[in-house]
PDB file of C-alpha atoms in Angstrom:
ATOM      1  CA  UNK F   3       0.000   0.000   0.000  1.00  0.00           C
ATOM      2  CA  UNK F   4       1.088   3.664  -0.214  1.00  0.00           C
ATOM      3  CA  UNK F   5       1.625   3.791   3.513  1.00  0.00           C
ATOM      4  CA  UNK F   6       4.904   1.911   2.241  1.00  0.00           C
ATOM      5  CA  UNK F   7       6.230   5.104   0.863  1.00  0.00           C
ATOM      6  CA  UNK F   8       9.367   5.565   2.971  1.00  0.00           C
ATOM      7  CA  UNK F   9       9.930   1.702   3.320  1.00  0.00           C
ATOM      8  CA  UNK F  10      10.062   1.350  -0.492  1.00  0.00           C
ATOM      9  CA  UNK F  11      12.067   4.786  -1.041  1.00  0.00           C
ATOM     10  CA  UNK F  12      14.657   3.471   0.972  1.00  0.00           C
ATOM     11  CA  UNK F  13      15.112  -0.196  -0.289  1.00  0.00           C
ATOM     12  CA  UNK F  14      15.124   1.861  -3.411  1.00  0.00           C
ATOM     13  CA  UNK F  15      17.875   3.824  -2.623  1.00  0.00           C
ATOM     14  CA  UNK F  16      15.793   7.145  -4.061  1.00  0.00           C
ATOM     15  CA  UNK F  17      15.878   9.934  -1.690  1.00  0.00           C
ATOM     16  CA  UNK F  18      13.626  13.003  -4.022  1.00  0.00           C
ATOM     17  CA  UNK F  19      11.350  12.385  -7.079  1.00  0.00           C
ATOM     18  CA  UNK F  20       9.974  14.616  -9.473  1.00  0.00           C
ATOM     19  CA  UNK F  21       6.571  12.876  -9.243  1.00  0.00           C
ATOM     20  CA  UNK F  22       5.011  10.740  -7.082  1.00  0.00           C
ATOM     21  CA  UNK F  23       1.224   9.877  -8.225  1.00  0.00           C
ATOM     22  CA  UNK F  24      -1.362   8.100  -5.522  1.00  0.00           C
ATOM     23  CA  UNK F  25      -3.942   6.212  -7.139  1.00  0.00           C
ATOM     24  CA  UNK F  26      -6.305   5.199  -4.365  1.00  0.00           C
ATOM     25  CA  UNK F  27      -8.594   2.867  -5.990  1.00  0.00           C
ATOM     26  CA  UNK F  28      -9.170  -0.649  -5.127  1.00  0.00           C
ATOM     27  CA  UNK F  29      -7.771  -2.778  -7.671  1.00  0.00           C
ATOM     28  CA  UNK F  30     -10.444  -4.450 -10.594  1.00  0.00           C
ATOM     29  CA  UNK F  31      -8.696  -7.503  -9.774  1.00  0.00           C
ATOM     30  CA  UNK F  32      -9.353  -7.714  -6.059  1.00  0.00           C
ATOM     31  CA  UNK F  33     -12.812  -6.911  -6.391  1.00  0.00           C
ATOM     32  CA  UNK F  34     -13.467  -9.023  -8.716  1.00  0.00           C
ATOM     33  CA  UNK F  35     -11.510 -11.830  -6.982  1.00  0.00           C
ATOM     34  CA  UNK F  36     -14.309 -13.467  -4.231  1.00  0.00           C
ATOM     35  CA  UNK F  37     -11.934 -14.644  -2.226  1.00  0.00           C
ATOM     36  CA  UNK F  38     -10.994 -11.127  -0.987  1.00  0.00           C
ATOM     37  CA  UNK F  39     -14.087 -10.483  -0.020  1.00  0.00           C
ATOM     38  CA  UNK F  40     -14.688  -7.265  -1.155  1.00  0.00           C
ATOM     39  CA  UNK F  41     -17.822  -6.946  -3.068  1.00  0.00           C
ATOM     40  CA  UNK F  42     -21.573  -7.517  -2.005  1.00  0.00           C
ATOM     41  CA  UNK F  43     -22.021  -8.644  -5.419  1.00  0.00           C
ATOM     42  CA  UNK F  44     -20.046 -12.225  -5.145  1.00  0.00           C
ATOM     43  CA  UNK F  45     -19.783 -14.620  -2.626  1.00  0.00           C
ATOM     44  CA  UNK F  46     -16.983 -15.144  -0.677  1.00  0.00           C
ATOM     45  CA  UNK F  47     -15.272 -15.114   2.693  1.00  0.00           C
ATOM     46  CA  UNK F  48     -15.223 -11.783   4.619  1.00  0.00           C
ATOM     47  CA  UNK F  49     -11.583 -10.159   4.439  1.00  0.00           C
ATOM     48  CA  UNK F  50     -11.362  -7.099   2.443  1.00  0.00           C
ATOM     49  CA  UNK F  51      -7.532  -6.724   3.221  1.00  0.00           C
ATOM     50  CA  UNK F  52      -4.866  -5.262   0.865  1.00  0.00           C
ATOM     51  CA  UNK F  53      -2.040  -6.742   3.073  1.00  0.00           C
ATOM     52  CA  UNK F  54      -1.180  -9.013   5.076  1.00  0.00           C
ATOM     53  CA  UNK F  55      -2.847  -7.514   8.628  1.00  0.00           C
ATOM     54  CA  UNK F  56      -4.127  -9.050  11.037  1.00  0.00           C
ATOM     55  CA  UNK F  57      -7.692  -7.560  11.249  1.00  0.00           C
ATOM     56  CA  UNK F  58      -9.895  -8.234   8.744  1.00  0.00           C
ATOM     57  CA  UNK F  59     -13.371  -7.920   7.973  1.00  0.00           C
ATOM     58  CA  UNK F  60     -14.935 -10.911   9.573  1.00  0.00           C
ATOM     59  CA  UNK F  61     -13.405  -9.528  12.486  1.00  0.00           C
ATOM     60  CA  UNK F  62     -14.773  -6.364  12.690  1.00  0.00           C
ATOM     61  CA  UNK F  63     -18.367  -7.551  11.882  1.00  0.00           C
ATOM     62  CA  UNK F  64     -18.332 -10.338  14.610  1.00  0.00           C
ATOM     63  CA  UNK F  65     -16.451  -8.461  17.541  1.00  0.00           C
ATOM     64  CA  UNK F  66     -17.179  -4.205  17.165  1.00  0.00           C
ATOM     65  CA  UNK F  67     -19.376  -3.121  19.217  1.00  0.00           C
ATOM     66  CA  UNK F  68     -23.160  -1.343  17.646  1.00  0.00           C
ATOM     67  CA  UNK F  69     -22.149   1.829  18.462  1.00  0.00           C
ATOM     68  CA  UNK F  70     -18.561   0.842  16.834  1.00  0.00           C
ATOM     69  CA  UNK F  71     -20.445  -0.290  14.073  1.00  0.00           C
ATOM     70  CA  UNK F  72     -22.260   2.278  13.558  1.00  0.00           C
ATOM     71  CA  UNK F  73     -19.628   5.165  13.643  1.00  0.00           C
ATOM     72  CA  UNK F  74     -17.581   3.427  11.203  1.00  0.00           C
ATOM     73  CA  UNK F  75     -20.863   2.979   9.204  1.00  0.00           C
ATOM     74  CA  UNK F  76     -21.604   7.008   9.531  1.00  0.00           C
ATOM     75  CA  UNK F  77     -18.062   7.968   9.283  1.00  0.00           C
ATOM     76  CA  UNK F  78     -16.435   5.879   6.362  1.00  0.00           C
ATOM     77  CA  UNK F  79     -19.611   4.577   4.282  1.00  0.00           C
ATOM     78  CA  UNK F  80     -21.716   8.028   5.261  1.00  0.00           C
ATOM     79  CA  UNK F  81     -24.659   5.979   5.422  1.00  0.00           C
ATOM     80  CA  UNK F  82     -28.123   7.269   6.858  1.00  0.00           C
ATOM     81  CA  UNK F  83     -28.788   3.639   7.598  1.00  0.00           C
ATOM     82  CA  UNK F  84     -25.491   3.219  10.035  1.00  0.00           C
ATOM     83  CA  UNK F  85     -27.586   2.280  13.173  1.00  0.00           C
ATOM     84  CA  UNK F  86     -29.903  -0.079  11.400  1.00  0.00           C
ATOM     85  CA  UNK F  87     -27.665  -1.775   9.854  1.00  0.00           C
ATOM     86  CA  UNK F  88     -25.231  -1.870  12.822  1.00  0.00           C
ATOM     87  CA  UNK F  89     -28.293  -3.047  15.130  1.00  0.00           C
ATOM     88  CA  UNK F  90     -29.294  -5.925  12.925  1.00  0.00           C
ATOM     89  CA  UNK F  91     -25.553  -7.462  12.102  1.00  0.00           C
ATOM     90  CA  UNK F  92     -25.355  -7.252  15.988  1.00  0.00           C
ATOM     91  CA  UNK F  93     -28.436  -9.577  16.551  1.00  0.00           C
ATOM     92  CA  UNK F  94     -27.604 -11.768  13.589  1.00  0.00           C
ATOM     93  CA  UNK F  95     -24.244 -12.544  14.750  1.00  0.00           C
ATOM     94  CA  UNK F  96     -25.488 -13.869  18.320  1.00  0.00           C
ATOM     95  CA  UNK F  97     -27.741 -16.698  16.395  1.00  0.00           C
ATOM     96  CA  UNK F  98     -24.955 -17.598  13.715  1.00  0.00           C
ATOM     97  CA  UNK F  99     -21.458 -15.869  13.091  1.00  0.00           C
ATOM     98  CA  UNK F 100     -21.213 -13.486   9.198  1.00  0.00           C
ATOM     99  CA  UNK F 101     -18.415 -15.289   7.962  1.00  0.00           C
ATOM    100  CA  UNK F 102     -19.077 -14.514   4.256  1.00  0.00           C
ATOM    101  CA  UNK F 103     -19.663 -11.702   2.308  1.00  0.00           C
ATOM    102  CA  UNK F 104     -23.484 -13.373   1.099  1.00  0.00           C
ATOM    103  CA  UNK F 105     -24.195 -13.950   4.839  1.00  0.00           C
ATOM    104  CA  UNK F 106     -23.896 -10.588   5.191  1.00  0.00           C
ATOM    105  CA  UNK F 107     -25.399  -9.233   2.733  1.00  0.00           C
ATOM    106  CA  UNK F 108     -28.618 -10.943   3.831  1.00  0.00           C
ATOM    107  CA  UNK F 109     -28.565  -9.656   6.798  1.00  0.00           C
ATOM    108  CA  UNK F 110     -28.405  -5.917   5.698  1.00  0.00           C
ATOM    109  CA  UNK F 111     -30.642  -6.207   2.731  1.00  0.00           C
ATOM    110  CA  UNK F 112     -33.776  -5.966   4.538  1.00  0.00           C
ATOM    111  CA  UNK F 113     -33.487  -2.257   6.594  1.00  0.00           C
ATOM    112  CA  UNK F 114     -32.083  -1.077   3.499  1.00  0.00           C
ATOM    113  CA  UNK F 115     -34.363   1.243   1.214  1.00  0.00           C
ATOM    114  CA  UNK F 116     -35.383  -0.995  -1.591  1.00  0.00           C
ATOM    115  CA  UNK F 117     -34.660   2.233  -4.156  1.00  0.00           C
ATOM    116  CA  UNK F 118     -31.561   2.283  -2.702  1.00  0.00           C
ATOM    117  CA  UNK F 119     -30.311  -1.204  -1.262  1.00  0.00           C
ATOM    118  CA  UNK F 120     -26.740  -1.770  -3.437  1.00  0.00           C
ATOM    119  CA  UNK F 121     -26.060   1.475  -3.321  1.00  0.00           C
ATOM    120  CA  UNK F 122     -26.467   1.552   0.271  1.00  0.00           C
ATOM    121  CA  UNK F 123     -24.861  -1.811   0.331  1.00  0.00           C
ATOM    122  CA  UNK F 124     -21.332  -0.322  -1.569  1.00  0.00           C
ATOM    123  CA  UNK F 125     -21.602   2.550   1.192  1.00  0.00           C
ATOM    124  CA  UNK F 126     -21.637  -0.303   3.976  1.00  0.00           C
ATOM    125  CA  UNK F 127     -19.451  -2.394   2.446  1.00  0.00           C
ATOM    126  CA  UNK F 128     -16.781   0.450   1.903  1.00  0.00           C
ATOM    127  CA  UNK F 129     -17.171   1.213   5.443  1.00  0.00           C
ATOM    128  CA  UNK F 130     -15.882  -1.842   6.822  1.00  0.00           C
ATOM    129  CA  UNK F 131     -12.645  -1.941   3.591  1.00  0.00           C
ATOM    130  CA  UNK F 132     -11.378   1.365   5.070  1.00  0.00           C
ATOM    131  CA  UNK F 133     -11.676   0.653   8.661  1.00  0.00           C
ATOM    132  CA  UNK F 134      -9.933  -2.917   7.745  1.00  0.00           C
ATOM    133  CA  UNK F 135      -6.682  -1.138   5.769  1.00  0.00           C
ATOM    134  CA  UNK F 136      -6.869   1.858   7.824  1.00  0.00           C
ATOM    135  CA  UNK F 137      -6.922   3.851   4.367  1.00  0.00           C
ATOM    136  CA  UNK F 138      -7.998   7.304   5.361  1.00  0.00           C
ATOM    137  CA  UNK F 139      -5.418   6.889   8.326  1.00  0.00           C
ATOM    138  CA  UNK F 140      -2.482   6.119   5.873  1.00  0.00           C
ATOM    139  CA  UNK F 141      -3.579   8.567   3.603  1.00  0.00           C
ATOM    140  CA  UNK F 142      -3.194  11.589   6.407  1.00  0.00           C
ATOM    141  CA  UNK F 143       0.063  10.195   6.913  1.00  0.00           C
ATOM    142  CA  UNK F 144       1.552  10.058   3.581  1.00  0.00           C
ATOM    143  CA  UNK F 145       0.515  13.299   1.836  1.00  0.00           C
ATOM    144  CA  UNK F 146       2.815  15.385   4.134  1.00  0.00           C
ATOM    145  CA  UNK F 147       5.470  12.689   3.585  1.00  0.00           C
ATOM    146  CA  UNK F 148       5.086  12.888   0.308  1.00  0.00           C
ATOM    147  CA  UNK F 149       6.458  15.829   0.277  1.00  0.00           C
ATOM    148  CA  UNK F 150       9.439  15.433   1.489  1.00  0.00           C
ATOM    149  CA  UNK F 151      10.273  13.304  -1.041  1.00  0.00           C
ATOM    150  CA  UNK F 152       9.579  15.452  -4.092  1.00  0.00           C
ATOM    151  CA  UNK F 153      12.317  17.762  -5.708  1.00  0.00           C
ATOM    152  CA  UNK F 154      11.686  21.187  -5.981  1.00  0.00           C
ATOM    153  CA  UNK F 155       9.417  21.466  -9.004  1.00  0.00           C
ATOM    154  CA  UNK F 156       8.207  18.570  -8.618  1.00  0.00           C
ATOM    155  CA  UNK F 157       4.288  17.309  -9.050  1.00  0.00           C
ATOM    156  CA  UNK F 158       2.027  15.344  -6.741  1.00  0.00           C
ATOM    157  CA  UNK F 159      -1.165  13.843  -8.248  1.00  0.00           C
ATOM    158  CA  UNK F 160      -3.628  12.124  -6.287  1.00  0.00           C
ATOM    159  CA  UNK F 161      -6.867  10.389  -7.505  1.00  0.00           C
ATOM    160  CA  UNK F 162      -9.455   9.186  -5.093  1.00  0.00           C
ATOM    161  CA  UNK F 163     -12.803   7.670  -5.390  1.00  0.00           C
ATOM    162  CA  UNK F 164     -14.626   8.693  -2.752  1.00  0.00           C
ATOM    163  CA  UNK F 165     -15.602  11.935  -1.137  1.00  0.00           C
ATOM    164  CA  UNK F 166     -13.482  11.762   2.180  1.00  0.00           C
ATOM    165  CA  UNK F 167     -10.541  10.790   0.664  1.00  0.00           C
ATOM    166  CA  UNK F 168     -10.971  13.865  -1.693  1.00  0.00           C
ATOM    167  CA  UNK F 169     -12.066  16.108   1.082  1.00  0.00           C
ATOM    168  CA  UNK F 170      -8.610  15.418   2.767  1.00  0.00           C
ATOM    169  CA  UNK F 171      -6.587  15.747  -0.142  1.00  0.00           C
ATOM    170  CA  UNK F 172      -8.078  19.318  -1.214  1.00  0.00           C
ATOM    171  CA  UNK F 173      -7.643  20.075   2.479  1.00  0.00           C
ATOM    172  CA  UNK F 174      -4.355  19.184   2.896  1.00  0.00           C
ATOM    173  CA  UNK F 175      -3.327  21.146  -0.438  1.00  0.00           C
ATOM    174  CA  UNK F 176      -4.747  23.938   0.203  1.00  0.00           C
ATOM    175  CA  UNK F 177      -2.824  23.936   3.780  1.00  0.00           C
ATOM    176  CA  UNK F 178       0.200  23.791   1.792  1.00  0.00           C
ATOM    177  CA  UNK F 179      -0.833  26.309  -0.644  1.00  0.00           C
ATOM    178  CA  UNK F 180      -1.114  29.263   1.942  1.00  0.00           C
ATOM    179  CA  UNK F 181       1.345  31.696   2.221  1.00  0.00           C
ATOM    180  CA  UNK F 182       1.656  34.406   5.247  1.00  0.00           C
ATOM    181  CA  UNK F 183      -1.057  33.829   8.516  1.00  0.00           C
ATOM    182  CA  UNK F 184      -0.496  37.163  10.059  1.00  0.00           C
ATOM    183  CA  UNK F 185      -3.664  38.688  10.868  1.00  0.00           C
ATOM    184  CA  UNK F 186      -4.944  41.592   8.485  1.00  0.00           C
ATOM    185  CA  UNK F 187      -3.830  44.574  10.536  1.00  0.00           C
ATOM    186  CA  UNK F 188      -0.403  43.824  10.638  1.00  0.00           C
ATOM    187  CA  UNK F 189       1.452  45.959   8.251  1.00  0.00           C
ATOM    188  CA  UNK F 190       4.146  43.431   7.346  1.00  0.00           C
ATOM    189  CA  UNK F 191       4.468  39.810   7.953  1.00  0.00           C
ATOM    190  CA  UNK F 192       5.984  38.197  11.022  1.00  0.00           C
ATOM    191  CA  UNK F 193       4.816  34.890  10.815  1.00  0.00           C
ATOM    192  CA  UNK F 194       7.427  33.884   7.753  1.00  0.00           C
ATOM    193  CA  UNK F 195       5.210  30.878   6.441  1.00  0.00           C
ATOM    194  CA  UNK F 196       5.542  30.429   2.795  1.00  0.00           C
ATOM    195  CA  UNK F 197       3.482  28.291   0.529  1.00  0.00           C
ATOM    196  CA  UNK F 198       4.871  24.660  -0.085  1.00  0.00           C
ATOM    197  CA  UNK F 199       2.559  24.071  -3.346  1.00  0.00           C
ATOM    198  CA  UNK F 200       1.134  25.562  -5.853  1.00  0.00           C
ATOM    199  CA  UNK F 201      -2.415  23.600  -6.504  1.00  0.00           C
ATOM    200  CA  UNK F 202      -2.714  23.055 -10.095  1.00  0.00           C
ATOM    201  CA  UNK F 203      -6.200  21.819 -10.363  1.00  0.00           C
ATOM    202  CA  UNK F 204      -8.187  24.893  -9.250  1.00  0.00           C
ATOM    203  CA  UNK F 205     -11.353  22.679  -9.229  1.00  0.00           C
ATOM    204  CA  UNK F 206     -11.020  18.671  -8.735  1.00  0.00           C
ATOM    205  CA  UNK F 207     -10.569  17.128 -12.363  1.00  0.00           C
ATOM    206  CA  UNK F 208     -13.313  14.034 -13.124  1.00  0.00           C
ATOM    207  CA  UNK F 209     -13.436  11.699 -15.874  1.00  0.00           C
ATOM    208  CA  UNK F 210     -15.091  12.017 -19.380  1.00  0.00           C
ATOM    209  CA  UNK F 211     -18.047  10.846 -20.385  1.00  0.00           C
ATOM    210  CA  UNK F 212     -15.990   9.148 -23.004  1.00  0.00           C
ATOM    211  CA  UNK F 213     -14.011   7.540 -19.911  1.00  0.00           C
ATOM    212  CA  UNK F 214     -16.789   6.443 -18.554  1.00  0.00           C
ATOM    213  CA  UNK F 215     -17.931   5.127 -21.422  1.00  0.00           C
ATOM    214  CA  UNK F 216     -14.264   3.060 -21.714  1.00  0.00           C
ATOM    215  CA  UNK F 217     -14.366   2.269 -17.743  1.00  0.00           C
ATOM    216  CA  UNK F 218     -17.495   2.621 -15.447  1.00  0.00           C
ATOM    217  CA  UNK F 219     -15.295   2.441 -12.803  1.00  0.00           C
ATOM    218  CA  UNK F 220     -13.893   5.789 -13.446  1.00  0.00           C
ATOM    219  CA  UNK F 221     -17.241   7.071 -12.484  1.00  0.00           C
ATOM    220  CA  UNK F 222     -16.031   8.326  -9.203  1.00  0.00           C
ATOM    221  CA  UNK F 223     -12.588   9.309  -9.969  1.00  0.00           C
ATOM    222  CA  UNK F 224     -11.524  12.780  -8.920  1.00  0.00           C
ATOM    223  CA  UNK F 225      -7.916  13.447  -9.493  1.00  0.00           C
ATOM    224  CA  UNK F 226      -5.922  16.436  -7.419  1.00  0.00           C
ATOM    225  CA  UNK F 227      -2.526  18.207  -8.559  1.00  0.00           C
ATOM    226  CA  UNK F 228       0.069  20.520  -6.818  1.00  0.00           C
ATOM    227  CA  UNK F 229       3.846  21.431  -7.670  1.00  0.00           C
ATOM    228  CA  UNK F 230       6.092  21.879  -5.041  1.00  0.00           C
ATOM    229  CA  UNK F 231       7.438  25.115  -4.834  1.00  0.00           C
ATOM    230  CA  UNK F 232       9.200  25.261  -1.815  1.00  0.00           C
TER     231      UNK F 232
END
């Protein structure tokens, strides 16, 4: 995973680049692969990991608490059926343990709108993926890192595919991006803080129809791109 940035950089010998891109998509091959347990839409046993970690999905499902459940359900999947679904995997899982991705699936599908159910569904699904590879955690981690490692000059590109990874990469650039903090009134600046990037996507850039067309996974792409100046 990307968290392996400075492990990799140093095997590598590399110690600046002059562009380091983050794609932060699951790969087509792992969700389509059952085994990994990462889609609704096959069966297969729970796992979801990237790696080789210790937690995985099955875990999380069988032993979080509801109100665990449920936060990681609001916070990573931004679901408006979090304590539902959290509420019924808890009572399901005291009459027979969700040890496969169909198992639970059944068990969500029914306080799930009907409009709505696999798109809810992804959201839930989602949920548990990033609390099982600690993405969003990684991701904080690396982007200042990141930096470090590029030349002056050089260009960072990120493209996520969902809206809290993208919310923390336009954050984070924009951070980067400011120049002096001194409040208004002072006449000159005292604070010294100079901008680190220059953001070169002034809005986030998203696919084509034409891409689309080509990939329907692209749907949710949003890619993000600075230069460091500093």
């Amino acid at each position: 995973t990307f968290g392996r940035l400075s492990e990799v950089m140093e095997e590598l010998g590399i110690k600046q680049v002059d562009g380091i891109l983050f794609d932060l998509g699951v790969s087509s091959h792992q969700i389509d692969s059952p085994r990994r347990g990462f889609s609704f839409m096959h069966d297969g046993p729970l796992d979801m990991r990237m790696g080789d970690d210790v937690l995985n999905a099955e875990t999380i499902v069988n032993t979080y608490s509801e109100k665990e459940l449920a936060l990681i359900f609001r916070k990573y999947g931004e679901e408006r059926a979090a304590s539902r679904a959290a509420r019924v995997i808890c009572r399901a899982r005291q009459e027979k343990r969700i040890d496969s991705t169909e198992r639970l699936r059944e068990v969500l599908s029914p306080v799930l709108p009907p409009g709505s159910r696999n798109a809810s569904l992804a959201r839930l699904f989602q949920a548990i993926r990033i609390e099982v590879n600690r993405e969003l955690e990684q991701l904080e981690k690396v982007l200042p890192l990141s930096l470090e490692y590029l030349a002056i000059g050089g260009r960072l590109v990120v493209i996520s595919y969902h809206s809290l990874e993208d919310r923390m990469v336009k954050r984070f650039l924009a951070e980067k991006a400011k120049g002096c903090v001194c409040p208004k009134e002072f006449p000159v600046c005292v604070c010294g803080r100079k901008p680190e990037v220059k953001v070169l996507t002034k809005k986030v850039v998203k696919p084509s129809d034409e891409e689309i067309k080509n990939n329907s996974r692209a749907r949710s792409a949003r890619m993000r791109a600075a230069e460091k100046i500093a």
